[in-house]
C-alpha positions as CSV (number, residue, x, y, z in Angstrom):
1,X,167.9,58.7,145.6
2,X,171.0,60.4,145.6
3,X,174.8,60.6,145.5
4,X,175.2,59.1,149.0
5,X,173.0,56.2,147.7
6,X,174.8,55.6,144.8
7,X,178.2,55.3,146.8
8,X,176.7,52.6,149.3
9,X,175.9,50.9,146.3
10,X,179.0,50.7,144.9
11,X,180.8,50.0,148.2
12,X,178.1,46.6,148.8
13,X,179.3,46.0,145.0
14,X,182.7,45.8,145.8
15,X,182.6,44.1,149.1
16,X,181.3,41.5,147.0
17,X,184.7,41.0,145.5
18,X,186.5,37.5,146.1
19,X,189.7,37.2,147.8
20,X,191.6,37.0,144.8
21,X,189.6,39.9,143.3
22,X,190.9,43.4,142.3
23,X,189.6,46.8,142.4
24,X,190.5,49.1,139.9
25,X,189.4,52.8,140.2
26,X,189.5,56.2,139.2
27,X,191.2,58.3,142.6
28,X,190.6,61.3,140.5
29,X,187.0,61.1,141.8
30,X,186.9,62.1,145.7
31,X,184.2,59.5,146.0
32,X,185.8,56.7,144.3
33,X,189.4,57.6,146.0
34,X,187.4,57.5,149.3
35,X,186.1,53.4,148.7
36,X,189.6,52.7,147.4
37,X,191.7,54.1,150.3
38,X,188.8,51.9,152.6
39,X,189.8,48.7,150.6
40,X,191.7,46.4,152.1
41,X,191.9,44.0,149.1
42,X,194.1,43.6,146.0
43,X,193.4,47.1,144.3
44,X,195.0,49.4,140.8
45,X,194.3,52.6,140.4
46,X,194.7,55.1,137.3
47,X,194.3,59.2,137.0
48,X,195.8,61.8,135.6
49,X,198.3,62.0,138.5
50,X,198.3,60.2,142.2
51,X,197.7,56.9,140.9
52,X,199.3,53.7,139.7
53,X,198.4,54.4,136.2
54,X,199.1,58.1,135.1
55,X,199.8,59.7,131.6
56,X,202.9,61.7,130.7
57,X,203.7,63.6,127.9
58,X,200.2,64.3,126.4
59,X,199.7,66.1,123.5
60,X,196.5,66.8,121.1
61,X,196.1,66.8,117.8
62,X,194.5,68.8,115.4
63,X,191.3,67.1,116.2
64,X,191.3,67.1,119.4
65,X,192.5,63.6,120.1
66,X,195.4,62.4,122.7
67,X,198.1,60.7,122.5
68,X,200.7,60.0,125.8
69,X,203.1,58.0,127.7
70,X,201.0,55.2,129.6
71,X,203.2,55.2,133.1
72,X,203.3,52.6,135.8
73,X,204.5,53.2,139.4
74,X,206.9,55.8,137.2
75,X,207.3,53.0,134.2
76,X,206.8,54.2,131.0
77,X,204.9,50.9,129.4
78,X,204.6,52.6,125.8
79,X,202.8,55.3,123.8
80,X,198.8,55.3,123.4
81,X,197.7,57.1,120.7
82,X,193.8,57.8,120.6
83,X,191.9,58.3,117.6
84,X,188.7,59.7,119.8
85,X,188.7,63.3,120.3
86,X,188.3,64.4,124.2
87,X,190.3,64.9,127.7
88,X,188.0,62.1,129.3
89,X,189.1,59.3,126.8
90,X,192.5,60.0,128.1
91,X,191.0,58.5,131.4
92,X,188.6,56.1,129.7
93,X,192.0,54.5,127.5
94,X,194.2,53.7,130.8
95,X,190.9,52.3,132.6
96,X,190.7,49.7,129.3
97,X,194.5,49.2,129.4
98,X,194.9,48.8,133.3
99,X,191.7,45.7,133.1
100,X,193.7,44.5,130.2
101,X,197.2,44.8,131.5
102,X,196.0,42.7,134.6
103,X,194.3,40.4,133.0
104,X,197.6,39.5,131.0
105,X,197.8,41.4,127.6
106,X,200.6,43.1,125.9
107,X,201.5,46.1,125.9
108,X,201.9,46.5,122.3
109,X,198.2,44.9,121.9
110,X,196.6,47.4,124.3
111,X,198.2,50.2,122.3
112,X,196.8,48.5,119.1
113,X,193.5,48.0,120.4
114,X,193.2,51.2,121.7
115,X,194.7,52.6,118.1
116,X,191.8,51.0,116.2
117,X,188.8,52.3,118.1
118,X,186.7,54.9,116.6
119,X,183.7,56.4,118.4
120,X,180.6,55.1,118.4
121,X,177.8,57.0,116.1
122,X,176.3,60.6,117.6
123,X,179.4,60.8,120.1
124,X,181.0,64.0,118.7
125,X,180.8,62.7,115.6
126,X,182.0,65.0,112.8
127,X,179.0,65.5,109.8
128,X,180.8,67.7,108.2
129,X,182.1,71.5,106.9
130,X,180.8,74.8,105.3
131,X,181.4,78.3,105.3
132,X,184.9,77.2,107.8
133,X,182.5,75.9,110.1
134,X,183.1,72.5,111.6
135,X,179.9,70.7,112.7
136,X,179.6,68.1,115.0
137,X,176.8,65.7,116.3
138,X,176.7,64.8,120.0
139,X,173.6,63.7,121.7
140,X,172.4,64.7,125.1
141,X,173.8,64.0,128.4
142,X,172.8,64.8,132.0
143,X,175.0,67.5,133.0
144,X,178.6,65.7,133.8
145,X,178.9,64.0,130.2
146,X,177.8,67.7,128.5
147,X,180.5,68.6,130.5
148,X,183.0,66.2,128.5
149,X,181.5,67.1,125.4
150,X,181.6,70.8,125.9
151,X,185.6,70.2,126.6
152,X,186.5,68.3,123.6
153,X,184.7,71.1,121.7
154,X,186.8,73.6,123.8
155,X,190.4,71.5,122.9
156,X,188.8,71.4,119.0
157,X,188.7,75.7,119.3
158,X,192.1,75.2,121.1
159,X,193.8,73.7,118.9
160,X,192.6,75.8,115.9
161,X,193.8,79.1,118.3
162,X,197.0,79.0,116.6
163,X,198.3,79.0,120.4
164,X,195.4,81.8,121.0
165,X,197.0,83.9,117.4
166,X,193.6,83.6,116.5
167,X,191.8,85.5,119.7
168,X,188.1,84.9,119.0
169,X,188.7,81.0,118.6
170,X,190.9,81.3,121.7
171,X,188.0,82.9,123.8
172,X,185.4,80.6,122.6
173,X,187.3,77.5,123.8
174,X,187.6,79.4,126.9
175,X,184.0,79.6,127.4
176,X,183.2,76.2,126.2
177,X,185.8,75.4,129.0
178,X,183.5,77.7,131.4
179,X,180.5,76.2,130.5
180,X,181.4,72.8,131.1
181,X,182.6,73.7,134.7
182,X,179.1,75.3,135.2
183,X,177.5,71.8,133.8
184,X,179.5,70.1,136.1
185,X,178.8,72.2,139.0
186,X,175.1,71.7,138.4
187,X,175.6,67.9,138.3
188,X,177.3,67.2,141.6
189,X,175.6,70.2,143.5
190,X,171.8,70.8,143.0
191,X,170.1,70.3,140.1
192,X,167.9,67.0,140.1
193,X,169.2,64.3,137.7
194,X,166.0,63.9,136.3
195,X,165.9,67.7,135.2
196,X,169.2,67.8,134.3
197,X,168.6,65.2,131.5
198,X,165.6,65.9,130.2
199,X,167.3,69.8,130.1
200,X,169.9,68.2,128.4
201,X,167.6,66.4,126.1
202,X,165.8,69.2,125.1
203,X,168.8,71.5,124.4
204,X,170.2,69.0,122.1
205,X,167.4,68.4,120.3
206,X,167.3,72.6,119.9
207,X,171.0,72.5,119.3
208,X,171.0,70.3,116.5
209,X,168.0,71.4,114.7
210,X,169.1,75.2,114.7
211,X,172.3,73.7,113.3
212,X,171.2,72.2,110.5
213,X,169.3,75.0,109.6
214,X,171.8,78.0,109.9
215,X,174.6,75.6,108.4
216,X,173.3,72.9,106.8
217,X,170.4,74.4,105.1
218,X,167.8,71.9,106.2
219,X,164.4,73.0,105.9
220,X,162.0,73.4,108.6
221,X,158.1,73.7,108.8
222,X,156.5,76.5,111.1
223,X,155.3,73.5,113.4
224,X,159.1,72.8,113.9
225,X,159.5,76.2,115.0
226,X,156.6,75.7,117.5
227,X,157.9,72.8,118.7
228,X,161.5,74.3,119.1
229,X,159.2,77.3,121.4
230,X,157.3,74.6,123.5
231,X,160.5,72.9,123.8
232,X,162.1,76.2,125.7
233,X,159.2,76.6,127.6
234,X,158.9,73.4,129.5
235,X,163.0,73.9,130.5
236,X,162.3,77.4,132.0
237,X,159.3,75.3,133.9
238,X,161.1,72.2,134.8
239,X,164.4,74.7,136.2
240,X,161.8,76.9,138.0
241,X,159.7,74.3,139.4
């Protein structure tokens, strides 16, 4: 029904663990730091600081994608290097490798593992160039995962700044990086789930259509266009209802 909800649910999950169980959480969530630090049990956590697993030394590439110092307790285990554009698979990498890691891998397999994965099919996945342009395929989320999309677009524009020599780039990734503070904010404070997807939904399927035809130079029929309109008209009425 709502947040609250979801967080009972997930503390009766957990209570469910066996003695010899572990919990292993993200404290970079309030909620999630709240069930761990109420855990009495055997229990790993991982962030991007404050936490058993941290990063250090992170850098980007050119497309976006990490690479840093996996650190334990202050031990750097090694160097993960991503291959998955995006701030949030710097979180989603030491989740994999602290399960792993406890469950008895190497370090040198984790890193490998991690090395070799390539994202999954309409997850900013890159369809190609023209005109300069860069276009990029992601489907639609309910506001917190636009969010993540709408910041590894903003570290793409970053990175292309030139370290902000190239102003307009600079200030677009800057407003990507405000817009996906904005989706954030409307996912934990007060719009629905519900309409926040089907929002989301909506403005992707706008989003890529319009794409393809300004850059790609797919054709579209007059009752694409109409749909496109009926499409904007039912997201002013869900947001105003």
């Amino acid at each position: 029904k709502n947040m609250d909800n979801i967080v009972a649910a997930f503390r009766r999950f957990i209570g469910l663990l066996p003695e010899n169980g572990v919990f292993i959480g993200c404290t970079d969530d309030s909620r999630v730091k709240r069930l761990f630090d109420d855990f009495r049990g055997n229990k790993i956590s991982y962030g991007m600081k404050d936490a058993d697993y941290t990063p250090a030394n992170l850098v980007y590439d050119g497309n976006g994608c990490p690479s840093f110092d996996l650190m334990f307790r202050g031990e750097n285990l090694g160097r993960i290097t991503l291959h998955i554009p995006g701030s949030h698979t710097v979180i989603d990498s030491m989740a994999a490798a602290a399960v792993s890691l406890y469950l008895g891998a190497e370090m040198h397999t984790v890193c490998s593992g991690l090395a070799a994965f390539r994202n999954t099919q309409r997850r900013f996945e890159f369809y190609g160039e023209r005109d300069g342009i860069k276009i990029y395929h992601d489907y639609a989320h309910h506001p917190a995962e636009a969010a993540a999309a709408l910041d590894v677009a903003a570290n793409l524009m970053l990175a292309r700044s030139d370290g902000f020599k190239k102003r307009l780039t600079g200030i677009g990734a800057l407003a990507l990086v405000g817009l996906a503070f904005y989706c954030l904010s409307l996912a934990v404070q007060y719009m629905d789930l519900a309409v926040a997807y089907a929002m989301w939904g909506s403005l992707g399927i706008l989003g890529t259509s319009l794409c393809g035809w300004l850059f790609l130079r797919q054709r579209l029929k007059p009752c694409a266009f109409a749909g496109m309109g009926l499409l904007i008209i039912g997201m002013i009425l869900l947001r105003t209802s």
